[in-house]
């Protein structure tokens, strides 16, 4: 049973690359709560008369690489040896011209927390190391159209993982559970708290204005797995993992699906044409420790239906979104000749693409990096050398149809070097 717990705890990490790349800090303390918290066992309590603020528009993960209608925004971290400080450059890639250019640059001794982008507006969250030993969070509001940068010091640490049209959200985790979300209003800068139902392990994003969550349903509160191992095992084995939708505005929760906490697991891939898709993890058939992604399942009316069986017994699986809709499920095959297996939800077909390893030793070309607007794809394309003489991955663009057909007629991107 504990072997699967490790698997369950690892599942959110497959999508965590979309969020902050540093360890989560202590949660920001908001000014006040707007609803009562729910019971630890996950039983929903009634909301107060004053509702929490709901979700506004599309929810997206904070990331170092975000596509908008105006281009692809990427955060480049460089190091200025003379100043002994990090340089954080927000770079915009014009897909039509295949050219990168710097739109903003911030120099400080610190670390990265998160980035959110709305068309030409960027919010960048960094942590500063000070001589006093404090590590304040800084919010940089960037208007990339004119290059304007405004700095705001936040009261406490803030490491956002999600954002919608109106706000940015930090997950506040204690032990196994995400207990709440700290909401930062992008216009006013006001911090408030969105409570979540009890025993929420994972926030997967949102669907139609409601948070998509994984909730552990148990007859009693789940004990701490470290200090109460035996009690935890007994409770966990008799619990279920629920996929739920939660509306923060009214506190209502809808269960979509229920599965075992010990024999299988699911990881959210994305939404397409109103349906939700998941990777279905199963125990290894040879009886060895661990789990592997076996199928891509479609969730409808409380039923998981397999739509694609993954060809390899490996965990190198990546869902790829296009314009906020799931488009591809890719899997890397490293046995023999390296190749990418691509399941295209747009036509239900499977494609195989070779990966070239002869560009630069240790680097590749033709690996799918990001699906773009106008049915284009960003792929790896060897390396380039930045201003500090360090090799970095280079990119190229091409049409998706040509890529799936096996073409290598890439258009190289003129990469920003840091000069």
mmCIF file of C-alpha atoms in Angstrom:
data_model
loop_
_atom_site.group_PDB
_atom_site.id
_atom_site.type_symbol
_atom_site.label_atom_id
_atom_site.label_comp_id
_atom_site.label_asym_id
_atom_site.label_seq_id
_atom_site.Cartn_x
_atom_site.Cartn_y
_atom_site.Cartn_z
ATOM 1 C CA UNK A 1 0.000 0.000 0.000
ATOM 2 C CA UNK A 2 2.743 2.456 0.905
ATOM 3 C CA UNK A 3 4.362 1.821 -2.470
ATOM 4 C CA UNK A 4 1.310 3.245 -4.144
ATOM 5 C CA UNK A 5 1.196 6.173 -1.748
ATOM 6 C CA UNK A 6 4.603 7.182 -3.108
ATOM 7 C CA UNK A 7 3.140 6.923 -6.604
ATOM 8 C CA UNK A 8 0.107 9.026 -5.689
ATOM 9 C CA UNK A 9 2.262 11.672 -4.065
ATOM 10 C CA UNK A 10 4.446 11.842 -7.184
ATOM 11 C CA UNK A 11 1.615 12.188 -9.705
ATOM 12 C CA UNK A 12 1.091 15.969 -9.337
ATOM 13 C CA UNK A 13 4.782 16.474 -10.078
ATOM 14 C CA UNK A 14 4.233 15.523 -13.725
ATOM 15 C CA UNK A 15 2.482 18.835 -14.167
ATOM 16 C CA UNK A 16 4.328 20.769 -11.513
ATOM 17 C CA UNK A 17 6.915 21.878 -14.031
ATOM 18 C CA UNK A 18 4.285 24.352 -15.121
ATOM 19 C CA UNK A 19 4.473 26.083 -11.761
ATOM 20 C CA UNK A 20 7.155 27.504 -9.511
ATOM 21 C CA UNK A 21 10.524 25.791 -9.823
ATOM 22 C CA UNK A 22 11.688 26.455 -6.266
ATOM 23 C CA UNK A 23 10.576 24.991 -2.966
ATOM 24 C CA UNK A 24 7.305 26.350 -1.632
ATOM 25 C CA UNK A 25 7.793 28.978 1.095
ATOM 26 C CA UNK A 26 5.657 29.432 4.151
ATOM 27 C CA UNK A 27 2.153 30.508 3.048
ATOM 28 C CA UNK A 28 1.335 34.193 2.930
ATOM 29 C CA UNK A 29 -0.993 35.196 5.745
ATOM 30 C CA UNK A 30 -4.055 36.897 4.228
ATOM 31 C CA UNK A 31 -5.947 39.682 6.008
ATOM 32 C CA UNK A 32 -9.019 37.574 6.764
ATOM 33 C CA UNK A 33 -10.934 34.438 5.849
ATOM 34 C CA UNK A 34 -14.123 34.681 3.862
ATOM 35 C CA UNK A 35 -15.690 31.288 4.603
ATOM 36 C CA UNK A 36 -15.413 28.601 7.247
ATOM 37 C CA UNK A 37 -12.945 25.798 6.656
ATOM 38 C CA UNK A 38 -14.275 22.313 5.985
ATOM 39 C CA UNK A 39 -13.813 19.292 8.204
ATOM 40 C CA UNK A 40 -10.520 17.417 8.072
ATOM 41 C CA UNK A 41 -12.191 14.237 6.839
ATOM 42 C CA UNK A 42 -13.457 16.090 3.793
ATOM 43 C CA UNK A 43 -17.085 16.573 4.879
ATOM 44 C CA UNK A 44 -18.299 19.869 3.463
ATOM 45 C CA UNK A 45 -19.581 22.505 5.890
ATOM 46 C CA UNK A 46 -21.950 25.304 4.977
ATOM 47 C CA UNK A 47 -20.485 28.536 3.664
ATOM 48 C CA UNK A 48 -20.937 31.853 5.396
ATOM 49 C CA UNK A 49 -23.304 34.477 4.060
ATOM 50 C CA UNK A 50 -20.366 36.366 2.532
ATOM 51 C CA UNK A 51 -19.172 34.283 -0.417
ATOM 52 C CA UNK A 52 -15.548 33.957 -1.484
ATOM 53 C CA UNK A 53 -14.456 35.490 -4.735
ATOM 54 C CA UNK A 54 -14.866 33.014 -7.577
ATOM 55 C CA UNK A 55 -12.715 32.210 -10.577
ATOM 56 C CA UNK A 56 -12.644 34.720 -13.419
ATOM 57 C CA UNK A 57 -12.082 33.391 -16.930
ATOM 58 C CA UNK A 58 -9.423 30.854 -17.907
ATOM 59 C CA UNK A 59 -7.171 29.312 -15.238
ATOM 60 C CA UNK A 60 -3.622 28.572 -16.386
ATOM 61 C CA UNK A 61 -0.496 27.312 -14.595
ATOM 62 C CA UNK A 62 2.291 29.720 -13.747
ATOM 63 C CA UNK A 63 5.304 28.804 -15.824
ATOM 64 C CA UNK A 64 8.610 29.981 -17.226
ATOM 65 C CA UNK A 65 7.143 29.581 -20.734
ATOM 66 C CA UNK A 66 3.685 30.948 -21.589
ATOM 67 C CA UNK A 67 2.028 31.391 -24.960
ATOM 68 C CA UNK A 68 -0.492 34.184 -25.582
ATOM 69 C CA UNK A 69 -2.196 35.572 -28.648
ATOM 70 C CA UNK A 70 0.724 37.988 -29.090
ATOM 71 C CA UNK A 71 3.608 35.513 -28.810
ATOM 72 C CA UNK A 72 5.528 33.068 -26.643
ATOM 73 C CA UNK A 73 6.963 34.540 -23.426
ATOM 74 C CA UNK A 74 9.934 32.820 -21.782
ATOM 75 C CA UNK A 75 11.901 33.588 -18.636
ATOM 76 C CA UNK A 76 15.669 33.365 -19.156
ATOM 77 C CA UNK A 77 17.850 33.209 -16.043
ATOM 78 C CA UNK A 78 21.424 34.401 -16.577
ATOM 79 C CA UNK A 79 24.207 35.168 -14.129
ATOM 80 C CA UNK A 80 26.154 38.418 -14.006
ATOM 81 C CA UNK A 81 29.539 37.434 -12.601
ATOM 82 C CA UNK A 82 30.719 41.025 -12.200
ATOM 83 C CA UNK A 83 27.740 41.957 -10.036
ATOM 84 C CA UNK A 84 27.444 38.462 -8.501
ATOM 85 C CA UNK A 85 23.721 38.581 -9.151
ATOM 86 C CA UNK A 86 21.124 36.744 -11.199
ATOM 87 C CA UNK A 87 19.606 38.397 -14.241
ATOM 88 C CA UNK A 88 15.987 37.498 -15.031
ATOM 89 C CA UNK A 89 15.073 38.346 -18.613
ATOM 90 C CA UNK A 90 11.552 38.109 -19.979
ATOM 91 C CA UNK A 91 11.952 37.195 -23.637
ATOM 92 C CA UNK A 92 9.256 37.234 -26.307
ATOM 93 C CA UNK A 93 9.391 34.898 -29.309
ATOM 94 C CA UNK A 94 7.611 36.145 -32.399
ATOM 95 C CA UNK A 95 6.399 32.890 -33.955
ATOM 96 C CA UNK A 96 5.741 34.455 -37.362
ATOM 97 C CA UNK A 97 9.278 35.846 -37.670
ATOM 98 C CA UNK A 98 11.012 33.164 -35.490
ATOM 99 C CA UNK A 99 12.915 35.856 -33.584
ATOM 100 C CA UNK A 100 13.397 36.280 -29.825
ATOM 101 C CA UNK A 101 13.826 39.673 -28.189
ATOM 102 C CA UNK A 102 14.189 40.859 -24.591
ATOM 103 C CA UNK A 103 11.216 42.824 -23.273
ATOM 104 C CA UNK A 104 12.311 43.269 -19.641
ATOM 105 C CA UNK A 105 15.320 42.547 -17.433
ATOM 106 C CA UNK A 106 15.608 42.410 -13.625
ATOM 107 C CA UNK A 107 18.878 41.966 -11.719
ATOM 108 C CA UNK A 108 18.946 40.786 -8.098
ATOM 109 C CA UNK A 109 20.403 38.216 -5.741
ATOM 110 C CA UNK A 110 17.491 35.864 -5.306
ATOM 111 C CA UNK A 111 15.346 33.161 -6.847
ATOM 112 C CA UNK A 112 12.348 32.502 -9.067
ATOM 113 C CA UNK A 113 8.819 31.952 -7.721
ATOM 114 C CA UNK A 114 6.443 32.184 -10.682
ATOM 115 C CA UNK A 115 5.326 33.992 -13.852
ATOM 116 C CA UNK A 116 1.898 34.803 -15.258
ATOM 117 C CA UNK A 117 1.143 36.394 -18.638
ATOM 118 C CA UNK A 118 -1.941 38.119 -20.053
ATOM 119 C CA UNK A 119 -1.346 39.122 -23.688
ATOM 120 C CA UNK A 120 1.316 41.874 -23.307
ATOM 121 C CA UNK A 121 1.166 42.071 -19.489
ATOM 122 C CA UNK A 122 3.527 39.954 -17.372
ATOM 123 C CA UNK A 123 3.651 39.352 -13.613
ATOM 124 C CA UNK A 124 6.996 37.998 -12.422
ATOM 125 C CA UNK A 125 7.459 36.832 -8.824
ATOM 126 C CA UNK A 126 10.997 36.657 -7.416
ATOM 127 C CA UNK A 127 12.586 36.162 -4.020
ATOM 128 C CA UNK A 128 15.357 38.523 -2.897
ATOM 129 C CA UNK A 129 18.235 37.603 -0.597
ATOM 130 C CA UNK A 130 19.078 40.531 1.706
ATOM 131 C CA UNK A 131 22.041 41.266 3.960
ATOM 132 C CA UNK A 132 19.673 41.114 6.930
ATOM 133 C CA UNK A 133 18.897 37.500 6.111
ATOM 134 C CA UNK A 134 15.328 38.257 5.112
ATOM 135 C CA UNK A 135 13.938 36.851 1.847
ATOM 136 C CA UNK A 136 11.050 39.088 0.758
ATOM 137 C CA UNK A 137 8.878 38.277 -2.228
ATOM 138 C CA UNK A 138 8.863 40.833 -5.005
ATOM 139 C CA UNK A 139 6.150 41.249 -7.616
ATOM 140 C CA UNK A 140 7.216 42.808 -10.909
ATOM 141 C CA UNK A 141 4.384 44.053 -13.110
ATOM 142 C CA UNK A 142 5.680 44.369 -16.667
ATOM 143 C CA UNK A 143 4.021 46.084 -19.622
ATOM 144 C CA UNK A 144 5.970 44.451 -22.419
ATOM 145 C CA UNK A 145 4.474 46.724 -25.087
ATOM 146 C CA UNK A 146 6.348 49.724 -23.669
ATOM 147 C CA UNK A 147 8.945 48.003 -21.476
ATOM 148 C CA UNK A 148 7.604 49.505 -18.232
ATOM 149 C CA UNK A 149 8.458 47.586 -15.003
ATOM 150 C CA UNK A 150 6.885 48.264 -11.603
ATOM 151 C CA UNK A 151 8.165 46.603 -8.405
ATOM 152 C CA UNK A 152 6.028 45.766 -5.385
ATOM 153 C CA UNK A 153 7.282 44.108 -2.187
ATOM 154 C CA UNK A 154 4.780 41.623 -0.808
ATOM 155 C CA UNK A 155 4.024 41.038 2.856
ATOM 156 C CA UNK A 156 5.437 37.547 3.259
ATOM 157 C CA UNK A 157 6.409 34.876 0.770
ATOM 158 C CA UNK A 158 4.224 34.350 -2.290
ATOM 159 C CA UNK A 159 4.947 31.506 -4.727
ATOM 160 C CA UNK A 160 2.051 31.348 -7.182
ATOM 161 C CA UNK A 161 1.114 28.234 -9.113
ATOM 162 C CA UNK A 162 -2.094 29.329 -10.941
ATOM 163 C CA UNK A 163 -3.670 32.449 -12.384
ATOM 164 C CA UNK A 164 -6.919 33.493 -14.035
ATOM 165 C CA UNK A 165 -8.023 36.685 -15.789
ATOM 166 C CA UNK A 166 -8.242 38.624 -12.517
ATOM 167 C CA UNK A 167 -5.913 37.042 -9.954
ATOM 168 C CA UNK A 168 -2.879 34.912 -9.123
ATOM 169 C CA UNK A 169 -3.078 32.002 -6.669
ATOM 170 C CA UNK A 170 -0.663 30.357 -4.224
ATOM 171 C CA UNK A 171 -1.359 26.867 -2.865
ATOM 172 C CA UNK A 172 -1.075 26.710 0.921
ATOM 173 C CA UNK A 173 -0.081 23.171 1.872
ATOM 174 C CA UNK A 174 0.225 21.639 5.339
ATOM 175 C CA UNK A 175 1.565 18.085 5.478
ATOM 176 C CA UNK A 176 -0.348 16.070 2.833
ATOM 177 C CA UNK A 177 -3.076 18.607 2.178
ATOM 178 C CA UNK A 178 -3.620 21.793 0.203
ATOM 179 C CA UNK A 179 -5.711 23.632 2.768
ATOM 180 C CA UNK A 180 -6.380 26.869 0.918
ATOM 181 C CA UNK A 181 -5.375 29.185 -1.903
ATOM 182 C CA UNK A 182 -4.039 32.686 -1.332
ATOM 183 C CA UNK A 183 -5.578 34.937 -3.984
ATOM 184 C CA UNK A 184 -3.727 38.073 -5.095
ATOM 185 C CA UNK A 185 -5.914 40.476 -7.072
ATOM 186 C CA UNK A 186 -3.853 41.549 -10.091
ATOM 187 C CA UNK A 187 -5.459 45.023 -10.160
ATOM 188 C CA UNK A 188 -5.642 46.005 -6.483
ATOM 189 C CA UNK A 189 -2.917 43.780 -5.025
ATOM 190 C CA UNK A 190 -5.320 42.693 -2.273
ATOM 191 C CA UNK A 191 -4.658 39.284 -0.665
ATOM 192 C CA UNK A 192 -7.588 37.069 0.320
ATOM 193 C CA UNK A 193 -8.012 33.397 1.075
ATOM 194 C CA UNK A 194 -9.994 30.766 -0.792
ATOM 195 C CA UNK A 195 -10.703 27.856 1.532
ATOM 196 C CA UNK A 196 -10.859 24.355 0.100
ATOM 197 C CA UNK A 197 -12.718 21.244 1.265
ATOM 198 C CA UNK A 198 -10.848 19.027 3.723
ATOM 199 C CA UNK A 199 -8.152 16.531 2.679
ATOM 200 C CA UNK A 200 -7.405 18.002 -0.739
ATOM 201 C CA UNK A 201 -4.165 16.491 -1.969
ATOM 202 C CA UNK A 202 -3.862 18.019 -5.449
ATOM 203 C CA UNK A 203 -5.032 21.102 -7.319
ATOM 204 C CA UNK A 204 -5.165 20.205 -11.012
ATOM 205 C CA UNK A 205 -6.378 23.556 -12.337
ATOM 206 C CA UNK A 206 -9.949 24.538 -13.093
ATOM 207 C CA UNK A 207 -12.854 23.577 -15.344
ATOM 208 C CA UNK A 208 -15.643 26.031 -16.192
ATOM 209 C CA UNK A 209 -15.027 28.277 -13.199
ATOM 210 C CA UNK A 210 -14.507 25.506 -10.619
ATOM 211 C CA UNK A 211 -11.291 24.119 -9.172
ATOM 212 C CA UNK A 212 -10.453 20.559 -10.244
ATOM 213 C CA UNK A 213 -9.175 18.752 -7.146
ATOM 214 C CA UNK A 214 -8.144 15.357 -5.789
ATOM 215 C CA UNK A 215 -9.789 14.734 -2.416
ATOM 216 C CA UNK A 216 -9.140 11.796 -0.095
ATOM 217 C CA UNK A 217 -12.434 10.608 1.380
ATOM 218 C CA UNK A 218 -12.045 8.731 4.658
ATOM 219 C CA UNK A 219 -14.307 7.739 7.543
ATOM 220 C CA UNK A 220 -12.011 9.641 9.931
ATOM 221 C CA UNK A 221 -9.267 12.237 9.479
ATOM 222 C CA UNK A 222 -6.183 10.687 7.877
ATOM 223 C CA UNK A 223 -3.372 10.508 10.475
ATOM 224 C CA UNK A 224 0.105 11.851 9.835
ATOM 225 C CA UNK A 225 2.042 9.245 7.776
ATOM 226 C CA UNK A 226 5.321 10.022 9.547
ATOM 227 C CA UNK A 227 4.395 10.125 13.221
ATOM 228 C CA UNK A 228 1.416 7.718 13.065
ATOM 229 C CA UNK A 229 2.436 5.277 10.367
ATOM 230 C CA UNK A 230 0.311 2.277 11.427
ATOM 231 C CA UNK A 231 -2.822 4.361 11.943
ATOM 232 C CA UNK A 232 -2.200 6.126 8.657
ATOM 233 C CA UNK A 233 -1.873 2.828 6.766
ATOM 234 C CA UNK A 234 -5.090 1.476 8.230
ATOM 235 C CA UNK A 235 -7.056 4.632 7.416
ATOM 236 C CA UNK A 236 -5.552 5.085 3.959
ATOM 237 C CA UNK A 237 -6.283 1.513 2.900
ATOM 238 C CA UNK A 238 -9.967 2.066 3.612
ATOM 239 C CA UNK A 239 -10.203 5.460 1.910
ATOM 240 C CA UNK A 240 -10.924 6.515 -1.670
ATOM 241 C CA UNK A 241 -9.443 9.137 -3.969
ATOM 242 C CA UNK A 242 -12.107 11.413 -5.440
ATOM 243 C CA UNK A 243 -11.843 13.730 -8.436
ATOM 244 C CA UNK A 244 -14.048 16.705 -7.587
ATOM 245 C CA UNK A 245 -15.029 20.137 -8.893
ATOM 246 C CA UNK A 246 -15.228 22.862 -6.248
ATOM 247 C CA UNK A 247 -16.823 26.291 -6.667
ATOM 248 C CA UNK A 248 -15.082 28.771 -4.328
ATOM 249 C CA UNK A 249 -17.880 31.314 -4.758
ATOM 250 C CA UNK A 250 -20.540 29.186 -3.053
ATOM 251 C CA UNK A 251 -18.628 26.287 -1.467
ATOM 252 C CA UNK A 252 -20.419 23.640 -3.541
ATOM 253 C CA UNK A 253 -18.523 20.478 -4.488
ATOM 254 C CA UNK A 254 -19.339 17.901 -7.184
ATOM 255 C CA UNK A 255 -17.747 14.454 -7.274
ATOM 256 C CA UNK A 256 -16.818 13.352 -10.795
ATOM 257 C CA UNK A 257 -15.069 10.047 -10.130
ATOM 258 C CA UNK A 258 -13.866 7.798 -7.321
ATOM 259 C CA UNK A 259 -10.959 5.342 -7.348
ATOM 260 C CA UNK A 260 -8.817 3.256 -5.022
ATOM 261 C CA UNK A 261 -6.061 4.844 -2.967
ATOM 262 C CA UNK A 262 -3.949 1.691 -3.195
ATOM 263 C CA UNK A 263 -4.280 -0.072 -6.569
ATOM 264 C CA UNK A 264 -4.314 2.655 -9.221
ATOM 265 C CA UNK A 265 -4.033 6.383 -9.780
ATOM 266 C CA UNK A 266 -4.934 9.155 -12.201
ATOM 267 C CA UNK A 267 -3.133 12.266 -13.369
ATOM 268 C CA UNK A 268 -4.961 15.058 -15.186
ATOM 269 C CA UNK A 269 -3.911 15.684 -18.790
ATOM 270 C CA UNK A 270 -6.320 18.443 -19.834
ATOM 271 C CA UNK A 271 -9.653 19.244 -21.395
ATOM 272 C CA UNK A 272 -10.787 18.902 -25.000
ATOM 273 C CA UNK A 273 -14.242 19.526 -26.493
ATOM 274 C CA UNK A 274 -15.755 19.648 -23.016
ATOM 275 C CA UNK A 275 -14.309 16.283 -21.901
ATOM 276 C CA UNK A 276 -11.583 15.668 -19.297
ATOM 277 C CA UNK A 277 -8.647 13.339 -20.002
ATOM 278 C CA UNK A 278 -6.391 11.522 -17.526
ATOM 279 C CA UNK A 279 -3.345 9.268 -17.443
ATOM 280 C CA UNK A 280 -4.325 6.001 -15.760
ATOM 281 C CA UNK A 281 -1.515 4.548 -13.616
ATOM 282 C CA UNK A 282 -1.467 0.807 -12.872
ATOM 283 C CA UNK A 283 0.755 -1.510 -10.834
ATOM 284 C CA UNK A 284 3.556 -3.133 -12.823
ATOM 285 C CA UNK A 285 2.449 -6.484 -14.202
ATOM 286 C CA UNK A 286 5.727 -8.211 -13.312
ATOM 287 C CA UNK A 287 5.077 -7.665 -9.621
ATOM 288 C CA UNK A 288 8.006 -5.294 -9.081
ATOM 289 C CA UNK A 289 7.631 -2.100 -7.098
ATOM 290 C CA UNK A 290 6.100 0.940 -8.746
ATOM 291 C CA UNK A 291 3.372 2.020 -11.115
ATOM 292 C CA UNK A 292 3.345 3.061 -14.750
ATOM 293 C CA UNK A 293 0.985 5.054 -16.994
ATOM 294 C CA UNK A 294 -1.006 2.422 -18.879
ATOM 295 C CA UNK A 295 -3.752 4.288 -20.759
ATOM 296 C CA UNK A 296 -5.169 7.707 -21.563
ATOM 297 C CA UNK A 297 -8.736 7.773 -20.226
ATOM 298 C CA UNK A 298 -11.674 10.033 -21.005
ATOM 299 C CA UNK A 299 -13.981 10.915 -18.096
ATOM 300 C CA UNK A 300 -17.666 11.281 -18.915
ATOM 301 C CA UNK A 301 -20.742 10.767 -16.722
ATOM 302 C CA UNK A 302 -18.739 9.227 -13.905
ATOM 303 C CA UNK A 303 -16.988 6.659 -16.127
ATOM 304 C CA UNK A 304 -13.345 6.454 -17.207
ATOM 305 C CA UNK A 305 -13.070 5.125 -20.764
ATOM 306 C CA UNK A 306 -9.620 4.268 -22.227
ATOM 307 C CA UNK A 307 -9.066 6.045 -25.558
ATOM 308 C CA UNK A 308 -5.377 5.202 -26.043
ATOM 309 C CA UNK A 309 -3.077 2.498 -24.714
ATOM 310 C CA UNK A 310 0.428 3.796 -24.145
ATOM 311 C CA UNK A 311 2.875 1.737 -26.215
ATOM 312 C CA UNK A 312 5.824 1.703 -23.792
ATOM 313 C CA UNK A 313 6.176 0.671 -20.177
ATOM 314 C CA UNK A 314 7.850 3.947 -19.229
ATOM 315 C CA UNK A 315 6.918 7.104 -17.383
ATOM 316 C CA UNK A 316 8.214 9.521 -20.057
ATOM 317 C CA UNK A 317 4.721 10.767 -20.930
ATOM 318 C CA UNK A 318 3.823 14.412 -21.578
ATOM 319 C CA UNK A 319 0.404 15.933 -22.278
ATOM 320 C CA UNK A 320 0.686 18.895 -24.670
ATOM 321 C CA UNK A 321 -1.839 21.728 -24.766
ATOM 322 C CA UNK A 322 -2.646 23.922 -27.769
ATOM 323 C CA UNK A 323 -4.508 27.155 -27.091
ATOM 324 C CA UNK A 324 -5.503 25.837 -23.626
ATOM 325 C CA UNK A 325 -6.944 22.591 -25.044
ATOM 326 C CA UNK A 326 -5.347 19.163 -24.841
ATOM 327 C CA UNK A 327 -3.993 18.142 -28.262
ATOM 328 C CA UNK A 328 -1.198 15.544 -27.962
ATOM 329 C CA UNK A 329 -0.067 12.824 -25.577
ATOM 330 C CA UNK A 330 3.616 12.145 -26.259
ATOM 331 C CA UNK A 331 5.779 9.318 -24.962
ATOM 332 C CA UNK A 332 9.543 9.006 -25.322
ATOM 333 C CA UNK A 333 10.897 5.592 -26.327
ATOM 334 C CA UNK A 334 14.572 5.267 -25.449
ATOM 335 C CA UNK A 335 14.974 1.576 -26.300
ATOM 336 C CA UNK A 336 16.929 1.226 -29.516
ATOM 337 C CA UNK A 337 16.500 4.208 -31.829
ATOM 338 C CA UNK A 338 15.146 7.121 -29.814
ATOM 339 C CA UNK A 339 11.691 8.152 -30.966
ATOM 340 C CA UNK A 340 8.575 10.002 -29.862
ATOM 341 C CA UNK A 341 5.169 8.339 -30.013
ATOM 342 C CA UNK A 342 2.415 10.931 -30.470
ATOM 343 C CA UNK A 343 -1.293 10.353 -29.915
ATOM 344 C CA UNK A 344 -3.154 13.240 -31.596
ATOM 345 C CA UNK A 345 -6.590 13.782 -30.064
ATOM 346 C CA UNK A 346 -7.510 16.009 -33.020
ATOM 347 C CA UNK A 347 -7.752 13.021 -35.386
ATOM 348 C CA UNK A 348 -7.361 10.027 -33.063
ATOM 349 C CA UNK A 349 -4.241 8.875 -34.923
ATOM 350 C CA UNK A 350 -0.838 7.804 -33.600
ATOM 351 C CA UNK A 351 2.402 9.097 -35.101
ATOM 352 C CA UNK A 352 6.069 8.195 -34.602
ATOM 353 C CA UNK A 353 8.829 10.776 -34.882
ATOM 354 C CA UNK A 354 12.566 10.145 -34.757
ATOM 355 C CA UNK A 355 14.689 12.336 -32.490
ATOM 356 C CA UNK A 356 18.014 13.473 -33.940
ATOM 357 C CA UNK A 357 21.036 13.291 -31.650
ATOM 358 C CA UNK A 358 23.728 14.474 -34.044
ATOM 359 C CA UNK A 359 23.340 18.243 -33.688
ATOM 360 C CA UNK A 360 25.539 18.655 -30.618
ATOM 361 C CA UNK A 361 26.765 15.948 -28.278
ATOM 362 C CA UNK A 362 24.261 15.530 -25.474
ATOM 363 C CA UNK A 363 21.611 17.675 -27.165
ATOM 364 C CA UNK A 364 18.881 16.763 -29.611
ATOM 365 C CA UNK A 365 16.778 18.161 -32.423
ATOM 366 C CA UNK A 366 13.155 17.559 -33.308
ATOM 367 C CA UNK A 367 11.883 16.967 -29.768
ATOM 368 C CA UNK A 368 8.408 18.537 -29.355
ATOM 369 C CA UNK A 369 8.558 21.389 -26.859
ATOM 370 C CA UNK A 370 5.314 23.351 -27.237
ATOM 371 C CA UNK A 371 2.273 23.449 -29.510
ATOM 372 C CA UNK A 372 1.593 26.966 -30.772
ATOM 373 C CA UNK A 373 -1.173 28.941 -32.406
ATOM 374 C CA UNK A 374 -1.788 28.666 -36.158
ATOM 375 C CA UNK A 375 -1.109 24.912 -35.888
ATOM 376 C CA UNK A 376 2.640 25.339 -35.433
ATOM 377 C CA UNK A 377 5.037 23.512 -33.137
ATOM 378 C CA UNK A 378 8.157 24.600 -31.261
ATOM 379 C CA UNK A 379 10.861 21.898 -31.318
ATOM 380 C CA UNK A 380 14.369 21.533 -29.922
ATOM 381 C CA UNK A 381 17.093 22.359 -32.426
ATOM 382 C CA UNK A 382 20.515 21.689 -30.935
ATOM 383 C CA UNK A 383 22.166 24.494 -28.990
ATOM 384 C CA UNK A 384 23.233 28.106 -29.069
ATOM 385 C CA UNK A 385 25.910 29.868 -27.017
ATOM 386 C CA UNK A 386 24.798 32.675 -24.725
ATOM 387 C CA UNK A 387 26.801 35.773 -23.859
ATOM 388 C CA UNK A 388 28.532 33.933 -20.993
ATOM 389 C CA UNK A 389 29.777 31.171 -23.292
ATOM 390 C CA UNK A 390 27.307 28.585 -21.989
ATOM 391 C CA UNK A 391 25.493 26.179 -24.320
ATOM 392 C CA UNK A 392 21.716 26.479 -24.115
ATOM 393 C CA UNK A 393 18.963 24.602 -25.932
ATOM 394 C CA UNK A 394 17.945 26.229 -29.219
ATOM 395 C CA UNK A 395 14.506 26.080 -30.812
ATOM 396 C CA UNK A 396 12.896 25.958 -34.227
ATOM 397 C CA UNK A 397 9.309 26.192 -35.495
ATOM 398 C CA UNK A 398 7.376 24.357 -38.188
ATOM 399 C CA UNK A 399 3.825 23.348 -39.133
ATOM 400 C CA UNK A 400 2.307 20.552 -37.036
ATOM 401 C CA UNK A 401 1.158 18.623 -40.109
ATOM 402 C CA UNK A 402 4.668 18.655 -41.593
ATOM 403 C CA UNK A 403 6.149 17.602 -38.255
ATOM 404 C CA UNK A 404 3.768 14.644 -37.942
ATOM 405 C CA UNK A 405 4.608 13.648 -41.519
ATOM 406 C CA UNK A 406 8.297 13.364 -40.553
ATOM 407 C CA UNK A 407 9.633 16.584 -42.056
ATOM 408 C CA UNK A 408 12.820 18.134 -40.639
ATOM 409 C CA UNK A 409 12.443 21.374 -42.581
ATOM 410 C CA UNK A 410 12.598 23.531 -39.451
ATOM 411 C CA UNK A 411 12.751 27.303 -39.275
ATOM 412 C CA UNK A 412 15.407 28.037 -36.605
ATOM 413 C CA UNK A 413 14.519 30.635 -33.995
ATOM 414 C CA UNK A 414 16.991 33.489 -33.605
ATOM 415 C CA UNK A 415 17.639 32.937 -29.880
ATOM 416 C CA UNK A 416 18.211 35.705 -27.354
ATOM 417 C CA UNK A 417 21.795 35.319 -26.091
ATOM 418 C CA UNK A 418 21.784 37.787 -23.194
ATOM 419 C CA UNK A 419 23.652 40.565 -24.969
#
